[in-house]
PDB file of C-alpha atoms in Angstrom:
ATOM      1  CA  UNK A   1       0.000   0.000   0.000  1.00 89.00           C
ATOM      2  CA  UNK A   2       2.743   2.526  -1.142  1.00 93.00           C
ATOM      3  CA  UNK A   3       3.615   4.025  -4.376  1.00 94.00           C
ATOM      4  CA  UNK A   4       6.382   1.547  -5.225  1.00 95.00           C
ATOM      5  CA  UNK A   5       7.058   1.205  -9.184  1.00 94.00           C
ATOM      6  CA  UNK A   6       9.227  -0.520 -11.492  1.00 94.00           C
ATOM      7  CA  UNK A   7       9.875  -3.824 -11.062  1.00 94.00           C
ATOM      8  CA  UNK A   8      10.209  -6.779  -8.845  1.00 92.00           C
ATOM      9  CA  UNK A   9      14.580  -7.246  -8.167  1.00 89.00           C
ATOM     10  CA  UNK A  10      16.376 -10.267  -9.315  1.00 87.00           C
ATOM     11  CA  UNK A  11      17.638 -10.693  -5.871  1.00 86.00           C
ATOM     12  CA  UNK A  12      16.117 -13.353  -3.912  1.00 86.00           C
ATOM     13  CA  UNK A  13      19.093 -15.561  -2.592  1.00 81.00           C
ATOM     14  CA  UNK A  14      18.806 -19.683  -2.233  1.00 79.00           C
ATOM     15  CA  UNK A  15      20.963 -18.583   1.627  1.00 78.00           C
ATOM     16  CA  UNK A  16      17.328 -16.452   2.789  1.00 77.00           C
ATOM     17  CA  UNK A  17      15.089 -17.462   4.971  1.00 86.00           C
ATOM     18  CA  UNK A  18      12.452 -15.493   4.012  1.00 89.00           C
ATOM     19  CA  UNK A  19       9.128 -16.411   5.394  1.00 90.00           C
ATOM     20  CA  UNK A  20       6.685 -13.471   4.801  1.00 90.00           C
ATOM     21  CA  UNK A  21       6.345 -11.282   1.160  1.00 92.00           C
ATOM     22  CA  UNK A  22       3.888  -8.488   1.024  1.00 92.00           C
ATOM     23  CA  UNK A  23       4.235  -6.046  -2.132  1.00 93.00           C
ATOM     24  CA  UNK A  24       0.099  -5.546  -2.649  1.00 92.00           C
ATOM     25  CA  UNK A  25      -1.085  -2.305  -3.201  1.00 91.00           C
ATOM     26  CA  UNK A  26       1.898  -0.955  -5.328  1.00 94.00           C
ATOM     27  CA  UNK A  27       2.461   0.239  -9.136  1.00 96.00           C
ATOM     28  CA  UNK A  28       4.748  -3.115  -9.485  1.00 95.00           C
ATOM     29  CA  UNK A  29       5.398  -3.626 -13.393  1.00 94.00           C
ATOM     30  CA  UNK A  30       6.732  -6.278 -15.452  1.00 92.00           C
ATOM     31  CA  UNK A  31       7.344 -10.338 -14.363  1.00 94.00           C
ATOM     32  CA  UNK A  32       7.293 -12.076 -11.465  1.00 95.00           C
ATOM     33  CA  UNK A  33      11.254 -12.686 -10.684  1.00 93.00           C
ATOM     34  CA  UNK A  34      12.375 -16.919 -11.254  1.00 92.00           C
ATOM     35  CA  UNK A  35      14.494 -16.030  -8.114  1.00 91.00           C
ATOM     36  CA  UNK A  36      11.832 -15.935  -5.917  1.00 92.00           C
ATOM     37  CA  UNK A  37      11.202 -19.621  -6.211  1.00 91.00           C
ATOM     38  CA  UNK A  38      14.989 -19.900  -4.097  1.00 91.00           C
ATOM     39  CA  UNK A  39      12.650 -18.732  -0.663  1.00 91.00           C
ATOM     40  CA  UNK A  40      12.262 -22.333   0.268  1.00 91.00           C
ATOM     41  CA  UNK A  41      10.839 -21.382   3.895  1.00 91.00           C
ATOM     42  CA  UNK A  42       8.220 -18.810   2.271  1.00 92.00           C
ATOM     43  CA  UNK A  43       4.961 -18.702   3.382  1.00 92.00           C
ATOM     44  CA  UNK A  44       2.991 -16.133   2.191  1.00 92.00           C
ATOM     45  CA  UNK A  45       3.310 -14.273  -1.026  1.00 94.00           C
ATOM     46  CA  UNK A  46       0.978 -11.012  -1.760  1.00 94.00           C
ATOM     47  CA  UNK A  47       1.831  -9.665  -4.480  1.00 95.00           C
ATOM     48  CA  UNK A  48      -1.671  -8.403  -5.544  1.00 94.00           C
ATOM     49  CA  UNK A  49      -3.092  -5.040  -6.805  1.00 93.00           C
ATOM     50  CA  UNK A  50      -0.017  -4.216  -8.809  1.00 95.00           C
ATOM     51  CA  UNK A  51       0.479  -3.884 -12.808  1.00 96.00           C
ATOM     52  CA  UNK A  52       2.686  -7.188 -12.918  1.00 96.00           C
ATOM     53  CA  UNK A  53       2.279  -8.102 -17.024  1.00 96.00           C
ATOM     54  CA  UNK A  54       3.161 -12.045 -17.207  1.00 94.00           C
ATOM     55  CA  UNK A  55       2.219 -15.572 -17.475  1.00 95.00           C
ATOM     56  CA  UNK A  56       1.026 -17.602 -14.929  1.00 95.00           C
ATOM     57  CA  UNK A  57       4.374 -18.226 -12.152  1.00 94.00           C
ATOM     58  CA  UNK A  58       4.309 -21.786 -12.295  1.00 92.00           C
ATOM     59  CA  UNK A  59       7.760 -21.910 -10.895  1.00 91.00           C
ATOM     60  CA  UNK A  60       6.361 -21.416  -7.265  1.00 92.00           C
ATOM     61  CA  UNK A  61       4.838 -24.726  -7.102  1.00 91.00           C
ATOM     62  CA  UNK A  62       8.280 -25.844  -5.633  1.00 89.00           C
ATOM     63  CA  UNK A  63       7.842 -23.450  -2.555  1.00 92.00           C
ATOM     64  CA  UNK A  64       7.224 -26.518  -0.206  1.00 91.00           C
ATOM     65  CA  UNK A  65       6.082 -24.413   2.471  1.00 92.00           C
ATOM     66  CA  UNK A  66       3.579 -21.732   0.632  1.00 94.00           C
ATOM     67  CA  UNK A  67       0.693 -21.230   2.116  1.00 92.00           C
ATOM     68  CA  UNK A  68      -0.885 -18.058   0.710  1.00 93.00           C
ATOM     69  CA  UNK A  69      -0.301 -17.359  -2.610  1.00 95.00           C
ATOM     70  CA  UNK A  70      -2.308 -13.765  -3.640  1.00 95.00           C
ATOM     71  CA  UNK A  71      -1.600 -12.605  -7.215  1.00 96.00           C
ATOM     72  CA  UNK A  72      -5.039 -10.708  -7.438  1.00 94.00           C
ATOM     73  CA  UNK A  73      -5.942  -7.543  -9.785  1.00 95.00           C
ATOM     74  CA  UNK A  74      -3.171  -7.721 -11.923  1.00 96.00           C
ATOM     75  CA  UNK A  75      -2.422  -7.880 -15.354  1.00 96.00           C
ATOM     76  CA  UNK A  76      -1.767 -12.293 -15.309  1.00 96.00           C
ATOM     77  CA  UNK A  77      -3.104 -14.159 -18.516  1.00 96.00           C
ATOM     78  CA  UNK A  78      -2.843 -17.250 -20.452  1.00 94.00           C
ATOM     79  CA  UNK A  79      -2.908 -20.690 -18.955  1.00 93.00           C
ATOM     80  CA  UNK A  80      -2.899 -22.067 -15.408  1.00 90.00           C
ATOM     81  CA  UNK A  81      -1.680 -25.631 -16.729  1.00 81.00           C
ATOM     82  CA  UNK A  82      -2.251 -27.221 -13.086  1.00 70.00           C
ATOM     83  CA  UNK A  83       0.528 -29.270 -11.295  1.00 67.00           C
ATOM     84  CA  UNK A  84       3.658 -30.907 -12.478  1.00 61.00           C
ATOM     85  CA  UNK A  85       4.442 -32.734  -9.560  1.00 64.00           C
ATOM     86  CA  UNK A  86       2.827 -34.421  -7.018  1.00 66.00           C
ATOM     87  CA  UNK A  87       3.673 -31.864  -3.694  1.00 72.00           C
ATOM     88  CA  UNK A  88       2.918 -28.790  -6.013  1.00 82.00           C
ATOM     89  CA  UNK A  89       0.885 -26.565  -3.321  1.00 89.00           C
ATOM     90  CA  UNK A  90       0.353 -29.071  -1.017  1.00 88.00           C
ATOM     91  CA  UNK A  91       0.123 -26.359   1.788  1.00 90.00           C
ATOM     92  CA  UNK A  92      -1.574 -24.066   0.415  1.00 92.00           C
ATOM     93  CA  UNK A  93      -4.944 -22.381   1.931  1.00 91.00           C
ATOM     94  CA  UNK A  94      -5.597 -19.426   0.141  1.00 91.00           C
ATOM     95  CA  UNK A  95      -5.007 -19.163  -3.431  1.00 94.00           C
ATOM     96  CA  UNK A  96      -6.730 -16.119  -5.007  1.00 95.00           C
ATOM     97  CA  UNK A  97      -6.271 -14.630  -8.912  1.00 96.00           C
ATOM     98  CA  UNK A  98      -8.584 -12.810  -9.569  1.00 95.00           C
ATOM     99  CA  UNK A  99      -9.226  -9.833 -11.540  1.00 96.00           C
ATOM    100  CA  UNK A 100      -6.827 -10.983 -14.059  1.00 97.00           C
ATOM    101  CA  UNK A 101      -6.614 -11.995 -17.916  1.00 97.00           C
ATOM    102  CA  UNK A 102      -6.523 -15.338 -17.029  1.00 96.00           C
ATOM    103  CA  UNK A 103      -7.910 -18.276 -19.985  1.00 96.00           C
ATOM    104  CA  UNK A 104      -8.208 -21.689 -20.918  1.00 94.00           C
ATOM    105  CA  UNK A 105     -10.038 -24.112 -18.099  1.00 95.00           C
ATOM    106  CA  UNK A 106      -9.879 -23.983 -14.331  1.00 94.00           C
ATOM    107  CA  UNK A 107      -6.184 -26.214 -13.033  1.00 90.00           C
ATOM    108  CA  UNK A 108      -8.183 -29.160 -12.004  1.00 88.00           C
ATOM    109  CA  UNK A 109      -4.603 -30.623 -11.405  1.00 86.00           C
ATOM    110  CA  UNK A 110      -3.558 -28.338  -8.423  1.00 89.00           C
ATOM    111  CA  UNK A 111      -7.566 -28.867  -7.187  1.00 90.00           C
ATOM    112  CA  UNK A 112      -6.129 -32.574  -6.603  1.00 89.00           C
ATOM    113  CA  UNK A 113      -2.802 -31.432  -5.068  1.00 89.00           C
ATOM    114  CA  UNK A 114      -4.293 -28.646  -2.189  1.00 90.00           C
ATOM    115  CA  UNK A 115      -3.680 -31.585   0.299  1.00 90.00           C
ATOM    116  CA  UNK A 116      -4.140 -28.913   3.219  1.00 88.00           C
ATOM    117  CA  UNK A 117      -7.900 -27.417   1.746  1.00 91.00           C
ATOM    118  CA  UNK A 118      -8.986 -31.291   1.870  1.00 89.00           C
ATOM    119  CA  UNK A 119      -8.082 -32.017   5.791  1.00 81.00           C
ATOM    120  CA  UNK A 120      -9.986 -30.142   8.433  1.00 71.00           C
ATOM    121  CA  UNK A 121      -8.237 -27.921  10.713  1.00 64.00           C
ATOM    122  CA  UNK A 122     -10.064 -27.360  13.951  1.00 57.00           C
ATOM    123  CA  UNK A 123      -7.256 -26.067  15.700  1.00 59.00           C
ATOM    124  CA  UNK A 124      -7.706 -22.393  16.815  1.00 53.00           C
ATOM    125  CA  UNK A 125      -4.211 -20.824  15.268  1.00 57.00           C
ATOM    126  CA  UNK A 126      -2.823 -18.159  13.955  1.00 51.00           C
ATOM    127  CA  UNK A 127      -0.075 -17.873  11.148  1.00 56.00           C
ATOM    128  CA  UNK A 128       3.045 -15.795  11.846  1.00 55.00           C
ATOM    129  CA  UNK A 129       6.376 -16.136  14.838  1.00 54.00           C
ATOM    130  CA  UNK A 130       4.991 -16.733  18.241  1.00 54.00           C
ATOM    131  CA  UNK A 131       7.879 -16.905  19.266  1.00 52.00           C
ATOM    132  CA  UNK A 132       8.680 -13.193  18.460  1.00 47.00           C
ATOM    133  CA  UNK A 133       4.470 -12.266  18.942  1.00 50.00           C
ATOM    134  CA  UNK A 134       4.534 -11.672  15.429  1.00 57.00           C
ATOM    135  CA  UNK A 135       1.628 -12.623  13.148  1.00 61.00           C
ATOM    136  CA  UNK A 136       1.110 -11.960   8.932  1.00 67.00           C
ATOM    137  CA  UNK A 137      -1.874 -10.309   7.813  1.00 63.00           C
ATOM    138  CA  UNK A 138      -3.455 -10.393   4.195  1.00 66.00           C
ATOM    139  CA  UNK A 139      -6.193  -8.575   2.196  1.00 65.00           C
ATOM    140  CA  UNK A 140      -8.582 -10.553   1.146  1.00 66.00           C
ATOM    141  CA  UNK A 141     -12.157 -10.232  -0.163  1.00 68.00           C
ATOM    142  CA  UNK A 142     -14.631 -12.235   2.554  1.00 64.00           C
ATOM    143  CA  UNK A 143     -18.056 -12.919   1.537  1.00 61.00           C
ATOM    144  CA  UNK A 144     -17.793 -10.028  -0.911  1.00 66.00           C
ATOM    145  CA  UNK A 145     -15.972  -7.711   1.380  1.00 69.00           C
ATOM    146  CA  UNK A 146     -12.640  -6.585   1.111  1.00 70.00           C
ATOM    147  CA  UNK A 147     -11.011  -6.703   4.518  1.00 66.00           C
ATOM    148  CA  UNK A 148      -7.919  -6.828   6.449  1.00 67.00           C
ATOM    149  CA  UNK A 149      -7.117  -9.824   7.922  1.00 63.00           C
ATOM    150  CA  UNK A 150      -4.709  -8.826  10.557  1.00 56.00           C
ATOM    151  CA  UNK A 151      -4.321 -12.267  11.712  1.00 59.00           C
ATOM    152  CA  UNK A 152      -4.759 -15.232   9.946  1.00 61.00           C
ATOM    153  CA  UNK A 153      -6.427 -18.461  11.522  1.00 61.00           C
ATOM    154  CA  UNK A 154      -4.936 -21.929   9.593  1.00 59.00           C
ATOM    155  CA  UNK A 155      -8.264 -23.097   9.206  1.00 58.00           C
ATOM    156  CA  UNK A 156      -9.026 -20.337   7.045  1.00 79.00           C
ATOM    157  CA  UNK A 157      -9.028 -22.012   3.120  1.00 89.00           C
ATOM    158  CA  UNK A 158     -10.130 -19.769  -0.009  1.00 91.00           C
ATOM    159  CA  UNK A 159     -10.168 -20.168  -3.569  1.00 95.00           C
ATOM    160  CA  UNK A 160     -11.045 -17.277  -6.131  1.00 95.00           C
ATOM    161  CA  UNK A 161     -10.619 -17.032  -9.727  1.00 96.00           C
ATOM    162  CA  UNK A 162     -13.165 -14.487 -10.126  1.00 96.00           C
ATOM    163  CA  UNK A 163     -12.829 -12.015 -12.766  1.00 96.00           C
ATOM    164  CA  UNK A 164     -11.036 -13.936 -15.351  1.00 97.00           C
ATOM    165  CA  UNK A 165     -11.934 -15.506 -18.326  1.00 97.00           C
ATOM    166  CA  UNK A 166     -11.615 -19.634 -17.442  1.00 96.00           C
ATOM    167  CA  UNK A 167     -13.836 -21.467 -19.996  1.00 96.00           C
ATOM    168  CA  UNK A 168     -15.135 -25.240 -19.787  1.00 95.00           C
ATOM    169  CA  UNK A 169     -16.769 -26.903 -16.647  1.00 96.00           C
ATOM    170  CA  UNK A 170     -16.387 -27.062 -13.421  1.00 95.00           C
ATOM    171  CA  UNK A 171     -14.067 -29.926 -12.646  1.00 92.00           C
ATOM    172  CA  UNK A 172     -15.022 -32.510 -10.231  1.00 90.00           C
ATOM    173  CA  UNK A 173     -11.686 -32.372  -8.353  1.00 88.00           C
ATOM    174  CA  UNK A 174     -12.891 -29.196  -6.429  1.00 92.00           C
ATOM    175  CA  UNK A 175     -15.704 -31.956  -4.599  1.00 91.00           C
ATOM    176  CA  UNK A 176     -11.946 -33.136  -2.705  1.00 92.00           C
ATOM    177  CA  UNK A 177     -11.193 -29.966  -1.126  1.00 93.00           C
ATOM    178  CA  UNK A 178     -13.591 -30.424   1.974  1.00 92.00           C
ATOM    179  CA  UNK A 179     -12.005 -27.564   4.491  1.00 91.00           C
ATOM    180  CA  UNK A 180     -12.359 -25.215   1.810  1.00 93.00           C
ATOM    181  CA  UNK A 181     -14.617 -22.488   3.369  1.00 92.00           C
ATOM    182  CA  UNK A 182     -14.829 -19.492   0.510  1.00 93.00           C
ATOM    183  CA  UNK A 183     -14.812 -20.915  -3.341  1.00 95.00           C
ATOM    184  CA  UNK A 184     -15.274 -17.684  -5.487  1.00 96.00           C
ATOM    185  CA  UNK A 185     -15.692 -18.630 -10.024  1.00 97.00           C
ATOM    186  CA  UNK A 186     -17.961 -15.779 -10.732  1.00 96.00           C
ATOM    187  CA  UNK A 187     -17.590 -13.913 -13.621  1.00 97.00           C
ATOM    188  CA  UNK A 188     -15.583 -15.921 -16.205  1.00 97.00           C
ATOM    189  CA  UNK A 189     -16.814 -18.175 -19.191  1.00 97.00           C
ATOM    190  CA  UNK A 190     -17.640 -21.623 -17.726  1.00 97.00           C
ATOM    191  CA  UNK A 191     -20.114 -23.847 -18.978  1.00 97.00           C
ATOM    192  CA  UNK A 192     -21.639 -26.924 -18.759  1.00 96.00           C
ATOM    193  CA  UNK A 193     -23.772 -27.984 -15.304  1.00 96.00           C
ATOM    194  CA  UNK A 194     -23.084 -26.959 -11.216  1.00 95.00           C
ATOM    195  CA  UNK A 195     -21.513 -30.417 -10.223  1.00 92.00           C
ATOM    196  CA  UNK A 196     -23.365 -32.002  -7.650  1.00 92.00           C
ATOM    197  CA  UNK A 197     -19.773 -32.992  -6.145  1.00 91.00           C
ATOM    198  CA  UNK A 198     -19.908 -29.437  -4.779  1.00 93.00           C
ATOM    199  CA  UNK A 199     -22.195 -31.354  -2.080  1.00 93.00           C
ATOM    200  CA  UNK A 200     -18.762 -32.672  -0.211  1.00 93.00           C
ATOM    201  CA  UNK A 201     -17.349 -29.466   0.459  1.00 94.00           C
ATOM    202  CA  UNK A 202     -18.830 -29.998   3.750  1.00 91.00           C
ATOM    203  CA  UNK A 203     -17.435 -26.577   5.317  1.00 92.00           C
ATOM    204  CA  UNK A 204     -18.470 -24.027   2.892  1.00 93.00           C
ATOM    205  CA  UNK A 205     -19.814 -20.774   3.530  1.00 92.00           C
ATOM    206  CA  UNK A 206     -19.554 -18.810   0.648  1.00 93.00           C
ATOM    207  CA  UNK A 207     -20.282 -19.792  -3.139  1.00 95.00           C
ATOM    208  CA  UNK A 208     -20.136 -17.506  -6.102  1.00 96.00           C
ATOM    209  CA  UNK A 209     -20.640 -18.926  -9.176  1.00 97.00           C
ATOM    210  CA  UNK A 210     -22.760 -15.928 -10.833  1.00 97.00           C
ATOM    211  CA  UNK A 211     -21.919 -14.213 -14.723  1.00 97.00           C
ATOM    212  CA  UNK A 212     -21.234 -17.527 -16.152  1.00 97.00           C
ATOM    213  CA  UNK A 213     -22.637 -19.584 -19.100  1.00 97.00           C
ATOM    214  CA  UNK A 214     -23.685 -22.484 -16.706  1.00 97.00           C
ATOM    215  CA  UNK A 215     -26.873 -24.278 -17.708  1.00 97.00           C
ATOM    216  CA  UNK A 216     -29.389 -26.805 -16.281  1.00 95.00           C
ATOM    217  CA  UNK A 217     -30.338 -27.425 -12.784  1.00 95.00           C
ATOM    218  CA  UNK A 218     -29.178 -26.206  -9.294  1.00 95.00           C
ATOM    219  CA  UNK A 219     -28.595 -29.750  -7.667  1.00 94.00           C
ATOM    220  CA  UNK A 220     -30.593 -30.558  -4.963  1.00 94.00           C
ATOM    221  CA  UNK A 221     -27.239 -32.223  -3.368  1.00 93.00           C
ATOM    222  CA  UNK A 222     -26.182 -28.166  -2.283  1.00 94.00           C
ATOM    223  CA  UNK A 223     -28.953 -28.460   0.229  1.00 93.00           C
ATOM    224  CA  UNK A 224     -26.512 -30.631   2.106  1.00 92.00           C
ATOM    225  CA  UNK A 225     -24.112 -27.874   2.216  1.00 93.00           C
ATOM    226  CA  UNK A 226     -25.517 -26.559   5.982  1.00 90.00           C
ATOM    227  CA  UNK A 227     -22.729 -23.748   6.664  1.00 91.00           C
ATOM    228  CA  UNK A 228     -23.409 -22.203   3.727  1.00 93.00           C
ATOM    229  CA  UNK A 229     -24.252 -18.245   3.855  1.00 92.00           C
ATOM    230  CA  UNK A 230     -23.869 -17.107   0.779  1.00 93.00           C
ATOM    231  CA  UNK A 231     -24.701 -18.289  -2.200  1.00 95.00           C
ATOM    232  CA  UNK A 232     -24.764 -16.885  -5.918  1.00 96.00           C
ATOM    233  CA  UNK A 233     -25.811 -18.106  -8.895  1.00 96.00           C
ATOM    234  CA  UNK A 234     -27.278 -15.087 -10.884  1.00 96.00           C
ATOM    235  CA  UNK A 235     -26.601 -13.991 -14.479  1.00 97.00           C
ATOM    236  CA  UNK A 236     -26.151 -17.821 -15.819  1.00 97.00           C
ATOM    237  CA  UNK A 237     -28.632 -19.810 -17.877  1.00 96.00           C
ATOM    238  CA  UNK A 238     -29.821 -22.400 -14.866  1.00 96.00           C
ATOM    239  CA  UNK A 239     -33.356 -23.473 -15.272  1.00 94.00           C
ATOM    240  CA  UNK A 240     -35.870 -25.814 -13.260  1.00 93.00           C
ATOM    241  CA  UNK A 241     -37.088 -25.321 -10.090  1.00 94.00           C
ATOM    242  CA  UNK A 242     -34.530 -23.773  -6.885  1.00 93.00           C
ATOM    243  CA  UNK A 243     -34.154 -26.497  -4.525  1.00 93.00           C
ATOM    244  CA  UNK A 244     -36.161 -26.278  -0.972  1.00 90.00           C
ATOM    245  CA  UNK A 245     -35.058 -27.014   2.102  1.00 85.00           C
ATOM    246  CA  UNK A 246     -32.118 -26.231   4.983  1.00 85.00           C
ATOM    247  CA  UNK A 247     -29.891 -22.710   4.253  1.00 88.00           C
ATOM    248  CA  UNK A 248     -31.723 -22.305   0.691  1.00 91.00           C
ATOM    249  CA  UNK A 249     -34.786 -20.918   2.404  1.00 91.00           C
ATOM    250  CA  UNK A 250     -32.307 -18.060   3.538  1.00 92.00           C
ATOM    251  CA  UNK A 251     -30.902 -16.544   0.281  1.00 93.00           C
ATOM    252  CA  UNK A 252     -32.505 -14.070  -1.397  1.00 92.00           C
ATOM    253  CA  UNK A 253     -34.049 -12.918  -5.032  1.00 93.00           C
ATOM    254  CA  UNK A 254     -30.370 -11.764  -5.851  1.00 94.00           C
ATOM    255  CA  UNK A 255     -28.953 -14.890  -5.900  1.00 95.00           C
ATOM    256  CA  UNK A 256     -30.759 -16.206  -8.610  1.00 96.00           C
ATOM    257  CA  UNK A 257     -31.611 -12.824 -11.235  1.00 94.00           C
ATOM    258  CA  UNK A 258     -30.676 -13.080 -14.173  1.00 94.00           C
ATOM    259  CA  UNK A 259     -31.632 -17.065 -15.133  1.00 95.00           C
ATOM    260  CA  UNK A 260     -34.570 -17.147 -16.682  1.00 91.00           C
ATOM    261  CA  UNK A 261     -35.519 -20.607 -16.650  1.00 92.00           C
ATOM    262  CA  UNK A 262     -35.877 -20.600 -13.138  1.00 94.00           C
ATOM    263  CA  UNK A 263     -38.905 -20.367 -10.531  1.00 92.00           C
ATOM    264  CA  UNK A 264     -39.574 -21.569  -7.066  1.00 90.00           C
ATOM    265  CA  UNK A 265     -38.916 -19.449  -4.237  1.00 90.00           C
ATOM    266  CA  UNK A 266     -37.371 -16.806  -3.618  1.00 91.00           C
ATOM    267  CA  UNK A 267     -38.805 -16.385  -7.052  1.00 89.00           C
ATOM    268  CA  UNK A 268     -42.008 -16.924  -9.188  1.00 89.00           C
ATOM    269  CA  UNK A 269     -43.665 -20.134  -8.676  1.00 89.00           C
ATOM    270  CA  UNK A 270     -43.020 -22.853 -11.422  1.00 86.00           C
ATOM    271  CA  UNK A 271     -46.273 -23.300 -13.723  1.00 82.00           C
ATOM    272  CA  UNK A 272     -46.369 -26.963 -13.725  1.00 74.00           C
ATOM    273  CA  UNK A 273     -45.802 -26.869  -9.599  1.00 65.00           C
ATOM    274  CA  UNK A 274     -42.510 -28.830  -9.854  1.00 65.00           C
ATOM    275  CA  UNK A 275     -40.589 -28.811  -6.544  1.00 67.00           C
ATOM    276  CA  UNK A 276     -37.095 -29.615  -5.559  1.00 68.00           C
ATOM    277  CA  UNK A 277     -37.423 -31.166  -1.932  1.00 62.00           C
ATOM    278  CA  UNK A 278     -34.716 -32.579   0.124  1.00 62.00           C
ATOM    279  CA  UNK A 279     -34.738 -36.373   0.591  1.00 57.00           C
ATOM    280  CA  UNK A 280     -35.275 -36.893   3.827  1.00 52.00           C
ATOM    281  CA  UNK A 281     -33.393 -40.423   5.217  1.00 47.00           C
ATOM    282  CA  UNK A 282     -33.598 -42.243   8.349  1.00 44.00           C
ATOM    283  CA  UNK A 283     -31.363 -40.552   9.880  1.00 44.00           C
ATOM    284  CA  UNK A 284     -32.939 -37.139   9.311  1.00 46.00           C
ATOM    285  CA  UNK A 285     -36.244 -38.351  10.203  1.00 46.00           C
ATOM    286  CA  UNK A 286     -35.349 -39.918  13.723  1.00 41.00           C
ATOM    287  CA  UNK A 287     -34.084 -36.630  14.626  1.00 41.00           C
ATOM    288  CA  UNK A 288     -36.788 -34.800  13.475  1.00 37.00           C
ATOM    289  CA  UNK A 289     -39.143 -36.765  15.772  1.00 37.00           C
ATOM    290  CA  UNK A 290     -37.116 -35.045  19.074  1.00 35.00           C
ATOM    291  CA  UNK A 291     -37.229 -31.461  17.338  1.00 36.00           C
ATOM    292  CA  UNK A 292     -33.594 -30.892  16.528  1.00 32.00           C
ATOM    293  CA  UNK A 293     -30.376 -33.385  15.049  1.00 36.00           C
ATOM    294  CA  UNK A 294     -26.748 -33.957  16.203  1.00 35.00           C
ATOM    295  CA  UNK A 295     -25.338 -32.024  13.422  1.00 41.00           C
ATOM    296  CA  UNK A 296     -27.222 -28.412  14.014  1.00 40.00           C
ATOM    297  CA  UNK A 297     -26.352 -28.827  18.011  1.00 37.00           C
ATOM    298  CA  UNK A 298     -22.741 -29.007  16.882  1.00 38.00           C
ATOM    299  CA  UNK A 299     -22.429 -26.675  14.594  1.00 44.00           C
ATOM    300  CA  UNK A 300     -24.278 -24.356  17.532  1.00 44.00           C
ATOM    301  CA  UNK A 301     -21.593 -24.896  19.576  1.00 39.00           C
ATOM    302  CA  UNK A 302     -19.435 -24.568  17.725  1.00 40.00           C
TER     303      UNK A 302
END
């Protein structure tokens, strides 16, 4: 957050032991320097809202110990190929490009690599030194917010590629990534249906998948998806009716303008009466018999 300009230095030494890299908010020009891939203890790298003109850095898929990698609102574009190795970004929690010129479909190979997105991490931490009471902070956009996280917990796992222009579908691989809590794919060119895989990513509270080409139905699987507060699926070609049940009696007109096949509430009633209700298994229906489940009394406390 400066007025810093030029370029990124060649200078990154294999002897550092650089941990934290914060450049966002600068007039930063040019590529991202090969040399940075020598931080082998790095961490964190911001290095968003800057004017960096290049490809893709695959080269930081070595960094064994990255676990924030922020390259938003810059000038990025062509591929993201996906993993060439089987440890590429297996630490990593938040992984955010967006607002870029980014093409060609979403790296379903690092999806199947973010080892730490698909383990749970209850444990109440925060990234940085204790030893020294230091802690990193990142800016990130929550739930549609930019904020300032001035410390970071380790359970918190993001992905956004909103603001780009990925084509093809959504890959199945994202269904694997069951701590991820914020999944952001709005506004890009993907196609084809919502995978009902998104079902497993048991921990999710915020989907965007609005300004798409996506087509058919919302699956009723989502419903299953009981953390969930936001969730956006306007300006896309969906159709049918919205499913019932659980956190989709909560969201609102917005998520859903701009599809014009579809009805059921919050919207228009469908003409033929068709309804998307939740199954309702054994399980579910012992519980409902005593008023209230295991799972909501957890997540209460939670």
């Amino acid at each position: 957050m400066n007025n810093f300009q030029g370029t990124i230095p060649e200078t990154f030494s294999a002897r550092g032991s650089l941990r934290y890299l914060n450049f966002n908010g600068n007039q930063l020009q040019r590529r991202i320097p090969l040399s940075i891939s020598n931080c082998r203890n790095l961490e964190i790298l911001d290095l968003g809202n800057n004017n960096i003109d290049d490809s893709f850095p695959h080269f930081l898929e070595t960094l064994p110990e990255l676990q924030i990698l922020i390259l938003k609102s810059n000038k990025l574009h062509g591929f993201v190929k996906g993993s060439s190795t089987n440890y590429s970004f297996s630490k990593l929690r938040m992984f955010d490009l967006s607002d870029n010129m980014l093409s060609g479909p979403l790296p379903s190979g690092y999806f199947n690599n973010f080892k730490a997105m698909m383990n749970f991490d209850v444990k109440m931490e925060y990234m940085g030194q204790p030893n020294y009471s230091y802690h990193y902070s990142v800016s990130l956009t929550l739930k549609g917010v930019e904020i300032e996280l001035v410390r970071i917990q380790t359970f918190l796992t993001t992905i956004d590629l909103s603001g780009n222009k990925f084509t093809g579908e959504i890959p199945q691989s994202i269904g694997k990534l069951k701590a991820l809590k914020l999944l952001n794919l709005s506004h890009n060119q993907l196609t084809g249906n919502i995978q009902p895989s998104l079902r497993e990513l048991s921990n999710l509270e915020s989907l965007d998948l609005s300004s798409n080409f996506l087509v058919g139905r919302i699956p009723m699987q989502l419903t299953d998806l009981t953390f969930l507060q936001v969730f956006r699926v306007s300006d896309n070609r969906l159709e049918g009716p919205i499913p019932e049940g659980k956190q989709f009696n909560t969201f609102d007109k917005s998520s859903y303008e701009g599809n014009l096949g579809l009805c059921g509430f919050p919207l228009e009633k469908c003409n033929n009466g068709e309804r998307q209700k939740p199954e309702i298994s054994k399980e579910d229906d012992t519980n409902s018999k005593f008023g209230f489940g295991w799972q909501p009394v957890v997540a209460g406390y939670v």
